[in-house]
Short mmCIF file of C-alpha atoms and ligand atoms in Angstrom, two decimals:
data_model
loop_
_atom_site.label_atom_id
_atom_site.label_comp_id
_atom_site.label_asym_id
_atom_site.label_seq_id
_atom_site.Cartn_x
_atom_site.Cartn_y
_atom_site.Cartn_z
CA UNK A 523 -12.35 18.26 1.34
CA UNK A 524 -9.70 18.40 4.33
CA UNK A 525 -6.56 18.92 2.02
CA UNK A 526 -4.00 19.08 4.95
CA UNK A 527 -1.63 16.29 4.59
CA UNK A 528 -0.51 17.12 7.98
CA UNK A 529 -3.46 14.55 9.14
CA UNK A 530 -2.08 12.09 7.25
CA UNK A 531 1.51 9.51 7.85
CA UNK A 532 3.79 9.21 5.13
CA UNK A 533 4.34 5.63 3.95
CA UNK A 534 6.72 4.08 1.69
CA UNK A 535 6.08 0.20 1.80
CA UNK A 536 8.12 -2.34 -0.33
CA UNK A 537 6.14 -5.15 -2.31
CA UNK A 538 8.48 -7.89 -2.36
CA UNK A 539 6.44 -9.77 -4.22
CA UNK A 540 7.33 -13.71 -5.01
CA UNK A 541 11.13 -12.77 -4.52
CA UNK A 542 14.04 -13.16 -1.79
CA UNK A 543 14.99 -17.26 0.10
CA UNK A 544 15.16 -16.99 3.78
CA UNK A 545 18.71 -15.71 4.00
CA UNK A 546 18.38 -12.57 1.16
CA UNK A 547 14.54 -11.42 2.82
CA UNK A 548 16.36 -11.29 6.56
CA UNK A 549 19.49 -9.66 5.17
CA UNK A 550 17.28 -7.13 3.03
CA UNK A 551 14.65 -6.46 5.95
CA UNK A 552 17.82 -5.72 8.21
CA UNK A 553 19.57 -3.05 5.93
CA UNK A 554 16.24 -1.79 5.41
CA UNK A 555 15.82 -1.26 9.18
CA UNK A 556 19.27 -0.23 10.32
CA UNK A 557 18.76 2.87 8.41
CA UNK A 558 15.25 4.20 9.20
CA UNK A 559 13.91 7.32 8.76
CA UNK A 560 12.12 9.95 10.82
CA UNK A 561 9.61 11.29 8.90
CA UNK A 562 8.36 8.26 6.35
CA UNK A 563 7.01 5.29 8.41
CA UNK A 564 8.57 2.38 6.29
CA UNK A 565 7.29 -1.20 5.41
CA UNK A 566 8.38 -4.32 3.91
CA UNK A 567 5.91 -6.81 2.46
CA UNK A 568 7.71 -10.38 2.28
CA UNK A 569 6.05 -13.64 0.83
CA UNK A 570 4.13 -15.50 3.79
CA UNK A 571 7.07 -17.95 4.32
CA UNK A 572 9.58 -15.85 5.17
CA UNK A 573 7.26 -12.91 7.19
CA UNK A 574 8.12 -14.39 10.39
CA UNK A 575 11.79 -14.22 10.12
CA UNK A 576 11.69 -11.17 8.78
CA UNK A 577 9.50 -10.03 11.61
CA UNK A 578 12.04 -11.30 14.08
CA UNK A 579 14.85 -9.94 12.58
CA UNK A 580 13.83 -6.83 12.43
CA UNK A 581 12.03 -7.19 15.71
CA UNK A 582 11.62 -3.79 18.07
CA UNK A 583 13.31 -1.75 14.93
CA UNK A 584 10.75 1.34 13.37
CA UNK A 585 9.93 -0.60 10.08
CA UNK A 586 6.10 -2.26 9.67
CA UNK A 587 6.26 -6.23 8.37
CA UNK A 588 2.84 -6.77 5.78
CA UNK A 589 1.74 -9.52 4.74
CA UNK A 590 1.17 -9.15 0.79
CA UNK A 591 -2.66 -10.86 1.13
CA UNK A 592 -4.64 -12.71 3.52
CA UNK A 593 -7.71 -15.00 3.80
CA UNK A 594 -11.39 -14.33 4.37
CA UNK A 595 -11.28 -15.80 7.64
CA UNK A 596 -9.64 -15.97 10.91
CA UNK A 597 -9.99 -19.74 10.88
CA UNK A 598 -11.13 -22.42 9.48
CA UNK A 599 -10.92 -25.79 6.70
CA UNK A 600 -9.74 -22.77 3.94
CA UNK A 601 -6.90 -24.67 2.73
CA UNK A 602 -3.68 -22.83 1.84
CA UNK A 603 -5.27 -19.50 3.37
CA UNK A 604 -3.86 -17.55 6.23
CA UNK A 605 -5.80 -15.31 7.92
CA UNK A 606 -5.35 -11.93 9.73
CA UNK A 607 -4.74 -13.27 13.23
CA UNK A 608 -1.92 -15.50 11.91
CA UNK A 609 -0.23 -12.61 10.49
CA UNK A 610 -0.47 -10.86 13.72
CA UNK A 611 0.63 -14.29 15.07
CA UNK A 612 4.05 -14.25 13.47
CA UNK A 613 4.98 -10.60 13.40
CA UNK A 614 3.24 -8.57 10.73
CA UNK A 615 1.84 -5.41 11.80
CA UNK A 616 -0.14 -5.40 8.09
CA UNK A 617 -1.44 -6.41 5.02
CA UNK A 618 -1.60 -5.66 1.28
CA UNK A 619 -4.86 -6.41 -0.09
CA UNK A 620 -6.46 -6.27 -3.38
CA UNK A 621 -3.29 -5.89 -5.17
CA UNK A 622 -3.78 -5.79 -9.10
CA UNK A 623 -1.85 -8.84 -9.81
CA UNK A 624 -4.20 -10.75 -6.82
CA UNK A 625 -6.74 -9.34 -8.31
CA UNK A 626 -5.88 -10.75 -11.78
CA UNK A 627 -4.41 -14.43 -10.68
CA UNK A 628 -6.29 -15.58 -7.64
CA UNK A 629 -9.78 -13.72 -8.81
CA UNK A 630 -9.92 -11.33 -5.91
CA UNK A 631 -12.96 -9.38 -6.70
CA UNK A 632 -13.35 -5.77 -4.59
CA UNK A 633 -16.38 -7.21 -2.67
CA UNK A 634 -13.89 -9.70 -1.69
CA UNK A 635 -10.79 -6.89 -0.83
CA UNK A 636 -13.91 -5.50 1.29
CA UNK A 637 -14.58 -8.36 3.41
CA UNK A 638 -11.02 -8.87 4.24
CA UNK A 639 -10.33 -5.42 5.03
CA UNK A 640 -12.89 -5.48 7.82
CA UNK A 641 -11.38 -8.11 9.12
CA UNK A 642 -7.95 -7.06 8.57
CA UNK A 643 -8.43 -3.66 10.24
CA UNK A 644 -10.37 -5.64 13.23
CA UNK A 645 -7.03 -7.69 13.71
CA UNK A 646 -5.40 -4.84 14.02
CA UNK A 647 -3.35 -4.62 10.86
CA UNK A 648 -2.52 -1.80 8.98
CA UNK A 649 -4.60 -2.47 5.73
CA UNK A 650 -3.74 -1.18 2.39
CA UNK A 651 -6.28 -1.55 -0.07
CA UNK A 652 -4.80 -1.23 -3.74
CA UNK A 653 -6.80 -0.30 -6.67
CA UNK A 654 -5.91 1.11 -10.29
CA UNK A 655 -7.19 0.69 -13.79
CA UNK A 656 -5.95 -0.87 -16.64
CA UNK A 657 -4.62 0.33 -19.89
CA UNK A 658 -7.69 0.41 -21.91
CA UNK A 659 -9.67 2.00 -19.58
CA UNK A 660 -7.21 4.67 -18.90
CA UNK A 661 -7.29 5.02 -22.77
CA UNK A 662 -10.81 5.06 -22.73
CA UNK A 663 -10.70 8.12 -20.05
CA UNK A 664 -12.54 6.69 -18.06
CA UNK A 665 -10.13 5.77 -15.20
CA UNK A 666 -10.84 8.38 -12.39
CA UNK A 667 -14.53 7.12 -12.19
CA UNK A 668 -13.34 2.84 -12.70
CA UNK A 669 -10.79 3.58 -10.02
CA UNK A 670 -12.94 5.48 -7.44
CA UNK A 671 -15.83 2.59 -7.88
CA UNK A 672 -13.27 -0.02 -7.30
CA UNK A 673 -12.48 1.85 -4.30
CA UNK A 674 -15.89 2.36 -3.01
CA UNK A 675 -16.50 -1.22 -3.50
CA UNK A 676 -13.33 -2.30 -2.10
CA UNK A 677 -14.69 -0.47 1.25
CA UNK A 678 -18.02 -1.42 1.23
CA UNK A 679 -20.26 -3.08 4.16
CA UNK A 680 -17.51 -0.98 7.16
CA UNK A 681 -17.25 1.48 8.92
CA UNK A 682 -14.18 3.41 10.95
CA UNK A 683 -13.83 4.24 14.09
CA UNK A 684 -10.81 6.29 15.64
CA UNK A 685 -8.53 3.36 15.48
CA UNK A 686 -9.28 1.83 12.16
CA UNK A 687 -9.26 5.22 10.38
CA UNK A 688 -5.59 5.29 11.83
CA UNK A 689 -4.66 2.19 10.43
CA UNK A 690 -6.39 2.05 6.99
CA UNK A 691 -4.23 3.07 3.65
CA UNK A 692 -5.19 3.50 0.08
CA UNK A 693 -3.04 2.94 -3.29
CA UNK A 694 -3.44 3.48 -6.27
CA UNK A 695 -1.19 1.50 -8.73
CA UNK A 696 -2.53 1.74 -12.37
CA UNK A 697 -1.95 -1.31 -13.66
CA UNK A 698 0.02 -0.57 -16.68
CA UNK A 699 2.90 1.04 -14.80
CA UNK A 700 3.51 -2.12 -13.00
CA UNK A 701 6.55 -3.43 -13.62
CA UNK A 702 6.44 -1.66 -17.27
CA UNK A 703 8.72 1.08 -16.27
CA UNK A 704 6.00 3.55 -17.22
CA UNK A 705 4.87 6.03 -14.58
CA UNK A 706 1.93 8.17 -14.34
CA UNK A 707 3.26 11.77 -14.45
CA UNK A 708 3.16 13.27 -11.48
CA UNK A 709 -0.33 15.36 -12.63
CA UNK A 710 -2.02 11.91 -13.69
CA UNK A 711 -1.43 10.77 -10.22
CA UNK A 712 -2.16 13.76 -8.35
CA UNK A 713 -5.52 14.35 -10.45
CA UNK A 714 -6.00 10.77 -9.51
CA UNK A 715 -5.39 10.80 -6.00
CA UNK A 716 -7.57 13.97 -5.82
CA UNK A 717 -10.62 11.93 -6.81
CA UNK A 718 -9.99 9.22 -4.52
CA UNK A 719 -9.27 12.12 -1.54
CA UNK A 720 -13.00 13.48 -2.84
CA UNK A 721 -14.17 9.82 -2.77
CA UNK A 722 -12.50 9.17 0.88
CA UNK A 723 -13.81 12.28 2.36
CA UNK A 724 -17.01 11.59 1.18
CA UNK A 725 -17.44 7.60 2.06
CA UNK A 726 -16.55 8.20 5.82
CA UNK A 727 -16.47 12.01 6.62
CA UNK A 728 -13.73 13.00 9.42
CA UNK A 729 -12.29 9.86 9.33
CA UNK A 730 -11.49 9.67 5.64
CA UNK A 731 -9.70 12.55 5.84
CA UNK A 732 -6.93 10.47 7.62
CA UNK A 733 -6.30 8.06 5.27
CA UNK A 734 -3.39 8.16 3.38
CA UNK A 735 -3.09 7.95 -0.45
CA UNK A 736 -0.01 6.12 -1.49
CA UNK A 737 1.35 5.85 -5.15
CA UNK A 738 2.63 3.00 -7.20
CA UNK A 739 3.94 1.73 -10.65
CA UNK A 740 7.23 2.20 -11.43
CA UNK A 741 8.00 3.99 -8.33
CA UNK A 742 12.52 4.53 -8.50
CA UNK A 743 14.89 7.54 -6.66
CA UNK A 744 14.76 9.53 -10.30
CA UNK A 745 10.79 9.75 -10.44
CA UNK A 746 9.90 9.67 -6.55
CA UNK A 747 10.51 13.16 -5.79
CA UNK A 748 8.19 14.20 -8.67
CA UNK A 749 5.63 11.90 -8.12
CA UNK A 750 5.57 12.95 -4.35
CA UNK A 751 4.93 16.91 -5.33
CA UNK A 752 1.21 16.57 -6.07
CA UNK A 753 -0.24 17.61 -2.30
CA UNK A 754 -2.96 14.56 -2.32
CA UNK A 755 -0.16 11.73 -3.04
CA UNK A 756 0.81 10.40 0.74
CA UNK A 757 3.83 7.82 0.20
CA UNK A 758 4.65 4.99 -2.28
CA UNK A 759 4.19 1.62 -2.50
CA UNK A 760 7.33 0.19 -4.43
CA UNK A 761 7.72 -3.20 -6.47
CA UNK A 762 11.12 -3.83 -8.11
CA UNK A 763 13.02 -0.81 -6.68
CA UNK A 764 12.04 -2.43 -3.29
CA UNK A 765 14.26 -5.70 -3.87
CA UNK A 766 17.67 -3.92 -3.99
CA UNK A 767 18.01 -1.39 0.49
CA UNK A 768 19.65 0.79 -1.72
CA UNK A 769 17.27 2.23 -4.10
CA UNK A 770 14.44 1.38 -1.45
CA UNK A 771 15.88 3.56 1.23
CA UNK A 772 17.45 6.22 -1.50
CA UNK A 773 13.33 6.33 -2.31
CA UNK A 774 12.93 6.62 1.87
CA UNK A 775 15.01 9.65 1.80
CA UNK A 776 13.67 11.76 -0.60
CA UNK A 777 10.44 11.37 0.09
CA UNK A 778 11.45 12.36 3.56
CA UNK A 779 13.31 14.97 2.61
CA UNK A 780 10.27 16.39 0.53
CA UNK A 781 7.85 15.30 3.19
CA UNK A 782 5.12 18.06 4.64
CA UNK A 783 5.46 18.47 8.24
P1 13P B 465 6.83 -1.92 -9.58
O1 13P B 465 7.37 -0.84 -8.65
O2 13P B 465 7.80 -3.03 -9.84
O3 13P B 465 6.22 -1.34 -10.80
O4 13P B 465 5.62 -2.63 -8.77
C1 13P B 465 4.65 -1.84 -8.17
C2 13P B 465 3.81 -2.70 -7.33
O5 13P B 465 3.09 -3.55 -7.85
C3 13P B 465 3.88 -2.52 -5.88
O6 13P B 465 2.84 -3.17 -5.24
#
């Protein structure tokens, strides 16, 4: 296992989820952006609607727009889909897929996540591919083998090449610290992420060793430094903290203050 982080970015990417009218996303995507941050490339993930202005706001400034899903296609009679090249389109530089609550609502099995990673990563777009277990499972103790599966099969059927390794990201997000105000302590997720590393490494050699492994659940300036200590956990992706530049870019800072050069 290739265990230097140094290979890896640093991300911390907001999940904005359904929240924030035209007016609040721009203003929050611009505070977000006038303060930056060497060391932790940031993203924001608005709804569909208001990615473009965002995108244009924010336009030529260090921070990544995602889109928080896509379709299965580029184009087509998919009605109410968007797919990867219409991201690109209006701004997005990439795209949230397989999140646990898509996943639960709009039946977005891994073999699905799969199919529009490939495509995602072929448009271009950084990709993050979320996976995590649910309560019962972690209860069971059988979570580090549920989660790498769902990873596995949330990659299947691709391969990576130079660029796609570079633009391919992994998070895990057990499901019951989402939006619970439980975390995973900072060994659950590093034991965690160590599987998936293992799992990573494994699936596509070299290249897996690139891929960052980004934490979520929960994820607020009193936990992040903690949760970023564990070597194999590469960046956050945050949910509520993520709707208020403050807490979002307090989270920026320390995990760029604790970041491994
Ligand atoms: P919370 O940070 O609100 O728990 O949400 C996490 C999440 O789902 C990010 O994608």
């Amino acid at each position: 296992m290739n265990d230097s982080p140094a290979r890896r970015p640093t991300w911390v990417i907001g999940n904005w989820k359904q929240h924030k009218l035209t007016a609040e996303a721009n203003a929050l995507a611009d505070e977000v952006a006038r303060r930056g941050s060497d060391h932790v490339r940031v993203g924001v993930a608005p709804t569909h609607l208001t990615l473009a202005g965002v995108a244009t706001t924010i336009a030529d400034r260090p921070v990544t727009v995602f889109g928080q899903t896509c379709g299965l296609h580029d184009t087509g009679a998919f009605t109410g889909d968007v797919g990867p090249q219409m991201l690109v389109d209006v701004g997005a530089g990439g795209v949230l897929l397989g999140h646990s609550e898509r996943r639960e609502m709009a039946h977005e099995t891994s073999a699905k996540v799969a199919a529009k990673a490939a495509l995602a990563l072929g448009a271009g777009l950084h990709t993050v591919v979320c996976v995590g277990e649910p309560l019962d499972v972690r209860e069971a103790g059988g979570h580090e083998k549920f989660v790498t599966s769902m990873l596995l099969e949330s990659l299947d059927g691709f391969e990576l090449n130079d660029a796609s390794a570079s633009r391919l990201v992994v998070a895990y997000e057990p499901v019951w610290a989402i939006g619970t105000g439980k975390t995973a302590t900072a060994t659950e997720a590093g034991a965690m992420h160590e599987a998936l590393r293992v799992a990573l490494d494994e699936r596509f050699s070299a290249c897996g060793a690139r891929i960052p492994l980004l934490y979520g659940g929960s994820v607020k300036p009193a936990n992040a430094a903690g949760l970023f200590a564990p070597p194999f956990v590469d960046g956050f992706l945050v949910g509520g903290a993520a709707l208020d530049a403050r807490s979002f870019m307090d989270i920026v800072s320390i995990t760029a203050k604790a970041h491994r050069p």
